[in-house]
PDB file of C-alpha atoms in Angstrom:
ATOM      1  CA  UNK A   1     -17.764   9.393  57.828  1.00  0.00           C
ATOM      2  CA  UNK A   2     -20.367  11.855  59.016  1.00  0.00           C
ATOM      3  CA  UNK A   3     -22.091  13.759  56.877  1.00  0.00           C
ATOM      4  CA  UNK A   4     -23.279  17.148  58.156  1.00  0.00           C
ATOM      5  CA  UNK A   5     -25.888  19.964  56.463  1.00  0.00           C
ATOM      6  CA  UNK A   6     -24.813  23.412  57.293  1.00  0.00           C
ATOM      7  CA  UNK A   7     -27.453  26.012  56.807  1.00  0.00           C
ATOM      8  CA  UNK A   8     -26.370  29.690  56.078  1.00  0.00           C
ATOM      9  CA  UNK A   9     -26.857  33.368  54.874  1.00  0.00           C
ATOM     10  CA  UNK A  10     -25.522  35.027  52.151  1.00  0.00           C
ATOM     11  CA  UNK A  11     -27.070  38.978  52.634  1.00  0.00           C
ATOM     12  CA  UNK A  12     -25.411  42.049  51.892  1.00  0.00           C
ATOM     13  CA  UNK A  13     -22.332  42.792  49.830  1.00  0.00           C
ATOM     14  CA  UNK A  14     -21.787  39.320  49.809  1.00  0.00           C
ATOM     15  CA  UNK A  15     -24.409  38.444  47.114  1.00  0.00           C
ATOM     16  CA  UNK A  16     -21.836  39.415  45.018  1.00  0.00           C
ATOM     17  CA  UNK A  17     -19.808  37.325  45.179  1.00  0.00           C
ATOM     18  CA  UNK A  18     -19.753  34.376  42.156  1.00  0.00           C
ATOM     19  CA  UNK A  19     -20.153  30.694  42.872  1.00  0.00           C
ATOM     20  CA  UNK A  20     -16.288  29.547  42.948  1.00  0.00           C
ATOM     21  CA  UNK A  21     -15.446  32.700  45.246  1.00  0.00           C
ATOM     22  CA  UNK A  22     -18.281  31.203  47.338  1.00  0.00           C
ATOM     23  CA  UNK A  23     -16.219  27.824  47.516  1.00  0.00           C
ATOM     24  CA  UNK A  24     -13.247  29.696  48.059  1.00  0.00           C
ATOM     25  CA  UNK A  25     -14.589  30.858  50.801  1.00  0.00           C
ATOM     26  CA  UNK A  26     -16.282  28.201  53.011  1.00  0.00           C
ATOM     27  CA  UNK A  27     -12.335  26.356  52.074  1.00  0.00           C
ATOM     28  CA  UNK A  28     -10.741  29.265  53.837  1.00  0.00           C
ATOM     29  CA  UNK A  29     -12.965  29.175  56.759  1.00  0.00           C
ATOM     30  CA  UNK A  30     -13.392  25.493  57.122  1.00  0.00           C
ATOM     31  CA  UNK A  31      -9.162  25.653  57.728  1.00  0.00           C
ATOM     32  CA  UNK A  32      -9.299  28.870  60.197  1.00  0.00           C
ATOM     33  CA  UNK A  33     -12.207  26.715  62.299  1.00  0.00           C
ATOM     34  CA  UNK A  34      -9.964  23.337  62.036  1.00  0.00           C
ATOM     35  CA  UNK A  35     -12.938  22.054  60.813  1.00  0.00           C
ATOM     36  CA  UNK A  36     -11.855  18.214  60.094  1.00  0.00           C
ATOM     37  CA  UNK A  37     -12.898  18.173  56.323  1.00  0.00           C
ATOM     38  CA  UNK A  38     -12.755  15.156  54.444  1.00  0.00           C
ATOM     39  CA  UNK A  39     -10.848  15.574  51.324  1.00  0.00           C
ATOM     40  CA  UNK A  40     -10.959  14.466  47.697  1.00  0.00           C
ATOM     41  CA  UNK A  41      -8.062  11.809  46.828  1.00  0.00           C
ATOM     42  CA  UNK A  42      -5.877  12.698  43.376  1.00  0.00           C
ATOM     43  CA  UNK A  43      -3.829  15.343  42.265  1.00  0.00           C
ATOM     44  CA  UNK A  44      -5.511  18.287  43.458  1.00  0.00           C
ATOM     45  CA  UNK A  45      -7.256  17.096  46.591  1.00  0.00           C
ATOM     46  CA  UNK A  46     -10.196  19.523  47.447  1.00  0.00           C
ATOM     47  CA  UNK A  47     -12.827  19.879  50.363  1.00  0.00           C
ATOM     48  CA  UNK A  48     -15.547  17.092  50.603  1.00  0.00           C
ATOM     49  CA  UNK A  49     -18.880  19.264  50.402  1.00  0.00           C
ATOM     50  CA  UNK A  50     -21.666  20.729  47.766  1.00  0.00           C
ATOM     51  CA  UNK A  51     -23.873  22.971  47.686  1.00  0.00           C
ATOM     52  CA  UNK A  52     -27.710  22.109  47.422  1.00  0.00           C
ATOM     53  CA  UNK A  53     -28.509  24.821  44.693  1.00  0.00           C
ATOM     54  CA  UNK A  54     -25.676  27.508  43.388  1.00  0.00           C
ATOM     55  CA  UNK A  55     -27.529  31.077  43.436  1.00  0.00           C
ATOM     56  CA  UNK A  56     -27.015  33.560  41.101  1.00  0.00           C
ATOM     57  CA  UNK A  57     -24.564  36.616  41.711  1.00  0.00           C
ATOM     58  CA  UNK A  58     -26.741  39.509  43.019  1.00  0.00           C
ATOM     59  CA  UNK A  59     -29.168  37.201  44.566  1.00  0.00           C
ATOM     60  CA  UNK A  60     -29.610  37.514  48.403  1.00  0.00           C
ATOM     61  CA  UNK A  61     -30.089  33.847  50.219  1.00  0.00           C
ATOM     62  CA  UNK A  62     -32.023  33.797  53.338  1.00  0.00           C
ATOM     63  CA  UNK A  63     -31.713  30.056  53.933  1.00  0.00           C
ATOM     64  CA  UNK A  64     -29.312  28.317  51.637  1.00  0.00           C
ATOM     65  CA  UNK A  65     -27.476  24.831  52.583  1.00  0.00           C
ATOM     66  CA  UNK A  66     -24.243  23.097  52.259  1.00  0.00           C
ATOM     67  CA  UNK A  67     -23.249  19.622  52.848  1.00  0.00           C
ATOM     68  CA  UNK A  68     -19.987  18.519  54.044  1.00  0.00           C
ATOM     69  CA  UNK A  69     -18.183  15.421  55.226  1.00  0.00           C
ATOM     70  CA  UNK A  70     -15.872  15.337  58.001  1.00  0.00           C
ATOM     71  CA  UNK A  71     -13.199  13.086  58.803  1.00  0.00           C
ATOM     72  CA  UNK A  72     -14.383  12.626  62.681  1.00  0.00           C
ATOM     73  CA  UNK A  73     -17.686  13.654  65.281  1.00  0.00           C
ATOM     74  CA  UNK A  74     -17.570  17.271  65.605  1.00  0.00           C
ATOM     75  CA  UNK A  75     -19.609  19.298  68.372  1.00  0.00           C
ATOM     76  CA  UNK A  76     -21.972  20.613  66.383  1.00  0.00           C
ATOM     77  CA  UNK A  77     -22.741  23.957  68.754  1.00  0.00           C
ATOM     78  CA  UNK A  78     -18.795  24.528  68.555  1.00  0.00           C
ATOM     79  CA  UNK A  79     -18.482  23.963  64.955  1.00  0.00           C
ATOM     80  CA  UNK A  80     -21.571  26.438  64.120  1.00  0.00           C
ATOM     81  CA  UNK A  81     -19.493  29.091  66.578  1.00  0.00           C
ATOM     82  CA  UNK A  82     -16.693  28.628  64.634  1.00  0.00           C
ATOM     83  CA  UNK A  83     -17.228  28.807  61.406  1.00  0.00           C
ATOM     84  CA  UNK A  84     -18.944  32.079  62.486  1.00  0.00           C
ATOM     85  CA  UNK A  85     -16.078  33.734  63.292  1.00  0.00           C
ATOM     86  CA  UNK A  86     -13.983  32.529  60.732  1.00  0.00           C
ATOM     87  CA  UNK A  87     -16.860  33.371  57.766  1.00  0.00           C
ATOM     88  CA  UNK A  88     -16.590  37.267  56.455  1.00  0.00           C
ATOM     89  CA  UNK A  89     -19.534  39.591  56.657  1.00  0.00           C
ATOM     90  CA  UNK A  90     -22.289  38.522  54.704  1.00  0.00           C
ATOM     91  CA  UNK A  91     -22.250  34.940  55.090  1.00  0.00           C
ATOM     92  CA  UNK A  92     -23.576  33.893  58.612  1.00  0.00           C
ATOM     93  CA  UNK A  93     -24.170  30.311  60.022  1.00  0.00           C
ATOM     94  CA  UNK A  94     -27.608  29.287  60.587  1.00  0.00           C
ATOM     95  CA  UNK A  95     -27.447  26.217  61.989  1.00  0.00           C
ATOM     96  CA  UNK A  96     -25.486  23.330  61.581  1.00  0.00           C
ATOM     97  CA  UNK A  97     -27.050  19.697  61.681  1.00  0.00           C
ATOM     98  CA  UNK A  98     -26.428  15.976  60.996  1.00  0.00           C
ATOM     99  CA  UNK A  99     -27.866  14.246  57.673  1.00  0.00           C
ATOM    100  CA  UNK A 100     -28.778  10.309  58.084  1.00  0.00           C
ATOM    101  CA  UNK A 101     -26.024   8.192  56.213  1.00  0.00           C
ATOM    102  CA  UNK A 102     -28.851   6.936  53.689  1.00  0.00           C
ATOM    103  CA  UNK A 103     -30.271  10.473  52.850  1.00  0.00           C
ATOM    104  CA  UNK A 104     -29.876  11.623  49.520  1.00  0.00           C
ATOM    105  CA  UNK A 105     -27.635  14.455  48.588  1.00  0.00           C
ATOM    106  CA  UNK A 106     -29.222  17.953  49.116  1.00  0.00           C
ATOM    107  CA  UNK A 107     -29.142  18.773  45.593  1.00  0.00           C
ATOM    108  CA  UNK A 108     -30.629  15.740  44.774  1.00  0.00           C
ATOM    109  CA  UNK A 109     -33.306  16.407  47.038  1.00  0.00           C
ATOM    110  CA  UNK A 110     -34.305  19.867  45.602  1.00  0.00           C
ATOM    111  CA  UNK A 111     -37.173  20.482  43.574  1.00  0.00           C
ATOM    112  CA  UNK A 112     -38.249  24.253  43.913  1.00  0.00           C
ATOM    113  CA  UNK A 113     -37.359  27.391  45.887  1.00  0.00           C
ATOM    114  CA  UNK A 114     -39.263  30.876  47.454  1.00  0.00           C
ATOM    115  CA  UNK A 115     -38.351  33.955  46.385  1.00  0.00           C
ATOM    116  CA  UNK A 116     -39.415  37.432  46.890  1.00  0.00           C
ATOM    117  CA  UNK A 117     -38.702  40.011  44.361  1.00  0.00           C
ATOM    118  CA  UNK A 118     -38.932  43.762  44.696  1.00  0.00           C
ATOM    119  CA  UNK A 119     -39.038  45.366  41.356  1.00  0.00           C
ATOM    120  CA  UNK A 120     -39.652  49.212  40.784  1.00  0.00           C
ATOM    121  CA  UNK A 121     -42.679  50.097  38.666  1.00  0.00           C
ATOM    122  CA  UNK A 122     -42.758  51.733  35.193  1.00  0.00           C
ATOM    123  CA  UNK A 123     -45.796  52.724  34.779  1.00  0.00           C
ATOM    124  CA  UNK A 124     -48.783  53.939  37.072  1.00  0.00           C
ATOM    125  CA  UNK A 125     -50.673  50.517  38.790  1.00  0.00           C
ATOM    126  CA  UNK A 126     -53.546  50.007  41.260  1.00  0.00           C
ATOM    127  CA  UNK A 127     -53.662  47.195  43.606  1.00  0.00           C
ATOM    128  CA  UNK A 128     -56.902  45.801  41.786  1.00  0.00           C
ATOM    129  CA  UNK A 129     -54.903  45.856  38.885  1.00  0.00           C
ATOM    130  CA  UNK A 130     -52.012  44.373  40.223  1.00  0.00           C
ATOM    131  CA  UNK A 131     -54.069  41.353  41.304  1.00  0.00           C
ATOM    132  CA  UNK A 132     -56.033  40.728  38.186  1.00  0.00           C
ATOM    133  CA  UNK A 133     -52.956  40.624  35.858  1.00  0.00           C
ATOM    134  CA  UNK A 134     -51.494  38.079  38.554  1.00  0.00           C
ATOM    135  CA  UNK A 135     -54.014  36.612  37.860  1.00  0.00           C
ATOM    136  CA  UNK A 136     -54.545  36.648  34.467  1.00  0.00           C
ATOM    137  CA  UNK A 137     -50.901  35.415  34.164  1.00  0.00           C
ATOM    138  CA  UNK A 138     -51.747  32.408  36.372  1.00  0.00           C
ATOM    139  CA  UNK A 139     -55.072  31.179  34.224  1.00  0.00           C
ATOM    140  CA  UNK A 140     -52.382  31.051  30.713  1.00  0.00           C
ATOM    141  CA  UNK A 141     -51.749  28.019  29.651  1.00  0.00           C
ATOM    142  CA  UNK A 142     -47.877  29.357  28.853  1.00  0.00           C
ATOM    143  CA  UNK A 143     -45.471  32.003  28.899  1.00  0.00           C
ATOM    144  CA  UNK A 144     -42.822  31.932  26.913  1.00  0.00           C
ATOM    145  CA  UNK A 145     -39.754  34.063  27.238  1.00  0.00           C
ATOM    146  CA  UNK A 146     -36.172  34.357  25.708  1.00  0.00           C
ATOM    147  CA  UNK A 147     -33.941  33.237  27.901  1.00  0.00           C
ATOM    148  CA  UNK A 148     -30.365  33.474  27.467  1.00  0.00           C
ATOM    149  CA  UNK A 149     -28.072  30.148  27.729  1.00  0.00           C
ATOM    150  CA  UNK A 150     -24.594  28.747  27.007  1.00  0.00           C
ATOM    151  CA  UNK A 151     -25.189  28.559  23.097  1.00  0.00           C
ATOM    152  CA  UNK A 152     -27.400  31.810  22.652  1.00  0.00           C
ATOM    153  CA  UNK A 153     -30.983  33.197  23.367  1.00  0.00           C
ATOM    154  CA  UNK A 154     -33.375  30.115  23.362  1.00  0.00           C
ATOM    155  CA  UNK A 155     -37.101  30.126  24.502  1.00  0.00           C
ATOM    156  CA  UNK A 156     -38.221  28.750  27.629  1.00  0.00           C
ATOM    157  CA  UNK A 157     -41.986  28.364  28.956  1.00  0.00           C
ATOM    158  CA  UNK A 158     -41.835  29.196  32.049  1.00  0.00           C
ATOM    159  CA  UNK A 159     -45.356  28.865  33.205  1.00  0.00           C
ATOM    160  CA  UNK A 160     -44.963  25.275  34.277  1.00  0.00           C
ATOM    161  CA  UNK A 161     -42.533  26.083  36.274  1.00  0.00           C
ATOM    162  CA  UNK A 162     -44.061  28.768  38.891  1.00  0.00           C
ATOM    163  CA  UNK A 163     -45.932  26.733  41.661  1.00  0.00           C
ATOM    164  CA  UNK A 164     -47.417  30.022  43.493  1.00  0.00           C
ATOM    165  CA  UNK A 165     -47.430  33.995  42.635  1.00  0.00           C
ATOM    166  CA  UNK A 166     -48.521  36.644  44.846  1.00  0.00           C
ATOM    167  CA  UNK A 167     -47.926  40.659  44.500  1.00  0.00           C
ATOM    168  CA  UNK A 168     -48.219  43.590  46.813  1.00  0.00           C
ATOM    169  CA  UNK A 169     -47.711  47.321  46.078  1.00  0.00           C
ATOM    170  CA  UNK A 170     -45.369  48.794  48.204  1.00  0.00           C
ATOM    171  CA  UNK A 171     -45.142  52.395  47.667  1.00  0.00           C
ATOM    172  CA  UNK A 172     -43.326  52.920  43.682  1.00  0.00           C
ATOM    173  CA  UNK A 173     -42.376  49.253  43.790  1.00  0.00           C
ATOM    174  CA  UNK A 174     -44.137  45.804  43.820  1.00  0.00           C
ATOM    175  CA  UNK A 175     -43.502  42.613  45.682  1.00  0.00           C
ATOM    176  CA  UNK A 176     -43.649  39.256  44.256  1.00  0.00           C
ATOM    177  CA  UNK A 177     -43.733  36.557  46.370  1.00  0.00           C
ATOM    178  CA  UNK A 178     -42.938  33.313  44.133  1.00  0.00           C
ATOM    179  CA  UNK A 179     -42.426  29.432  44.567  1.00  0.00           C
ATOM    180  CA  UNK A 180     -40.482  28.471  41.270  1.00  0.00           C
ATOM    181  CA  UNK A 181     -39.218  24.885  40.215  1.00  0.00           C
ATOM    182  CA  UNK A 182     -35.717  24.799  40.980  1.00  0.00           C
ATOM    183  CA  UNK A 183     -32.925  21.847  40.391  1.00  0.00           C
ATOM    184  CA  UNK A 184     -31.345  20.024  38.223  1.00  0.00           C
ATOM    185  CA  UNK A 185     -33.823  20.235  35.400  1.00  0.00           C
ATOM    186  CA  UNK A 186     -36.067  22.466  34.082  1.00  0.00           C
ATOM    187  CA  UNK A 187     -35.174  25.422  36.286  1.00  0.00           C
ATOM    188  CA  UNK A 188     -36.892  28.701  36.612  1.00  0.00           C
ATOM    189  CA  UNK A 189     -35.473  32.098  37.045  1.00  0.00           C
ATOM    190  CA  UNK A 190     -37.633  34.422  39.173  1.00  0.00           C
ATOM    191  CA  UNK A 191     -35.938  37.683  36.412  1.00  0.00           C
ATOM    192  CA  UNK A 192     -37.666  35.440  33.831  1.00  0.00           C
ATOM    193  CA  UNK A 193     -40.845  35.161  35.661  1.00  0.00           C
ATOM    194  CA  UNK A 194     -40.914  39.000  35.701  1.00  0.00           C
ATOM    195  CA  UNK A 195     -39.970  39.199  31.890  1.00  0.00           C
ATOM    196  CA  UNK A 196     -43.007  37.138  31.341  1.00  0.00           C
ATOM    197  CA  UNK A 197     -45.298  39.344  33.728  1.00  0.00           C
ATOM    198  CA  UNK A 198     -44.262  42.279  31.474  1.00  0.00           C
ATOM    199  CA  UNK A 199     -44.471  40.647  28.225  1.00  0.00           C
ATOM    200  CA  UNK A 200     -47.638  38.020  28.749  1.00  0.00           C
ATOM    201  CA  UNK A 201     -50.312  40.965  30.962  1.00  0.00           C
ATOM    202  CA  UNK A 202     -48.362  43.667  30.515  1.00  0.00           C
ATOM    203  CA  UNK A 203     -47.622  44.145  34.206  1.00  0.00           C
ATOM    204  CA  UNK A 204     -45.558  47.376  34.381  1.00  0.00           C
ATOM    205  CA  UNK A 205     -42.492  46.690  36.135  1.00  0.00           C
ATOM    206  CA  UNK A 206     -39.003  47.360  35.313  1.00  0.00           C
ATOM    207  CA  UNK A 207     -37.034  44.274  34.483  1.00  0.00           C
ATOM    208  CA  UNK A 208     -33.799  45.599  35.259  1.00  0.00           C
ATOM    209  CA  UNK A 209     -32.282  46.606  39.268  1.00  0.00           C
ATOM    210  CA  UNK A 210     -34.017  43.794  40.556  1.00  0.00           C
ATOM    211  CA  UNK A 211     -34.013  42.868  44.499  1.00  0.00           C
ATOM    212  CA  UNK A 212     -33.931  38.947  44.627  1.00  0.00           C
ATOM    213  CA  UNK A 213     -33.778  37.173  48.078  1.00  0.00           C
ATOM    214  CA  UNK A 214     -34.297  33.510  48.024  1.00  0.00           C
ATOM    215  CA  UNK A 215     -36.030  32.718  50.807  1.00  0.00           C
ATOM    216  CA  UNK A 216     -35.929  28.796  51.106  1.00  0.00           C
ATOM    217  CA  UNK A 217     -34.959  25.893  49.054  1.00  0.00           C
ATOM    218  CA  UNK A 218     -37.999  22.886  48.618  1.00  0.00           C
ATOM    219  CA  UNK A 219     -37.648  19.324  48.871  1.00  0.00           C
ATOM    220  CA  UNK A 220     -40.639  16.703  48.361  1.00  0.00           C
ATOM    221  CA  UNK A 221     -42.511  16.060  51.563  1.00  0.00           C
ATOM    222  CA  UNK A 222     -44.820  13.326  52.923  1.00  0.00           C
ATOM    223  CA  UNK A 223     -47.171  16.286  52.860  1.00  0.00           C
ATOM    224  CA  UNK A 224     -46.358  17.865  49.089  1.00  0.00           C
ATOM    225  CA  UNK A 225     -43.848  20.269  49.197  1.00  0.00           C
ATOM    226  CA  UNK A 226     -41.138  21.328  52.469  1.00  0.00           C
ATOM    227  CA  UNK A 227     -38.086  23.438  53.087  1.00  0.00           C
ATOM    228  CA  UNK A 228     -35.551  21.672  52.154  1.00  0.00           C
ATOM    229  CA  UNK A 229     -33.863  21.950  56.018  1.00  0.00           C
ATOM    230  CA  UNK A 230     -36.870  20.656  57.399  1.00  0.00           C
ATOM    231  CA  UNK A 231     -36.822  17.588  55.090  1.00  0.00           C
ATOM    232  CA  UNK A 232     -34.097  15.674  56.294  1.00  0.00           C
TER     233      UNK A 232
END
């Protein structure tokens, strides 16, 4: 059965909304298109389809992906139109494309992400500043944090995980730019990141009211690293 990748939006109010309502969703919209959906077998059949990274409630996604199976060829133009309509505001289609029978999952295939991060200052900084405790933070060796998980506060190093770091003063707040290991293992939180900036150089930025968009997911390339919908 054909598999297809459907690339999408998540912007606004709807980067509130949690992971399962997210599922709930695409379900709901996938029946007001007619989209031909394969479904699970058992007791509580459900939609055929995954998403290639969950993103965290309050995040904004500028380029996030979904894979689905259908039961039959679809038009993909149509289907893309569709779902539009059917999808509340927030979540808009992107594009909508076929993945080769022998291609790995999407969230198999991911291995970081980009993010930009807009975080209001707490203290008085100047751009020369700015770049020498970026890059300060880049020349350590580690930077550990406390990072809350399932069983309790635990620390992580996160320094290993960010690939690339760039800041820009915008007015009373600063930009980071950031490409992060993301996936299955040994993922990296861009909130974490900033904890670290404040706690490792004493960058001052608030950790708290946060802007996070993630801007693309990465896959590995012929060439190193490449968005994840260009991959395929």
């Amino acid at each position: 059965m054909p598999r297809l990748q459907i690339e999408f939006a998540k912007e606004g109010l709807a980067r509130f909304t949690s992971h399962l309502e997210l599922m709930k969703t695409w379900e709901r919209a996938f029946r007001r298109a007619a989209v031909p959906v394969s479904y699970s077998e058992g007791f509580n059949p459900h939609p055929r389809m995954s998403f290639a990274l969950p993103l965290a409630v309050g995040s904004e996604g500028a380029r996030d992906y979904l894979e689905i199976i259908v039961k039959t060829e679809v038009d993909l133009g149509s289907l893309a139109e569709a779902l539009s309509r059917a999808l509340p505001e927030g979540l808009r289609v992107i594009a909508v494309t076929p993945l080769p029978d022998d291609s790995p999952s999407l969230m198999a295939q991911v291995v970081g992400a980009n993010y930009l991060i807009r975080s209001f200052l707490s203290g008085p900084v100047s751009a020369e500043e700015l770049n020498n405790a970026i890059e300060a933070f880049l020349a350590l060796s580690e930077a550990v944090v406390t990072k809350e998980g399932k069983h309790g506060p635990k620390p992580q190093d996160v320094r290993p995980g960010v690939y690339c770091l760039q800041a820009e003063l915008t007015g009373s707040k600063v930009e980071l730019s950031m490409a992060l290991k993301a996936g299955s293992q040994g993922n990296v939180r861009p909130e974490d990141v900033v904890k670290a900036l404040i706690r490792h150089v004493g960058l001052p930025l608030k950790g708290e009211g946060l802007q996070i968009i993630r801007l693309d997911l990465l896959a590995r390339g012929p060439q190193g690293f490449a968005a994840l919908g260009e991959n395929q």
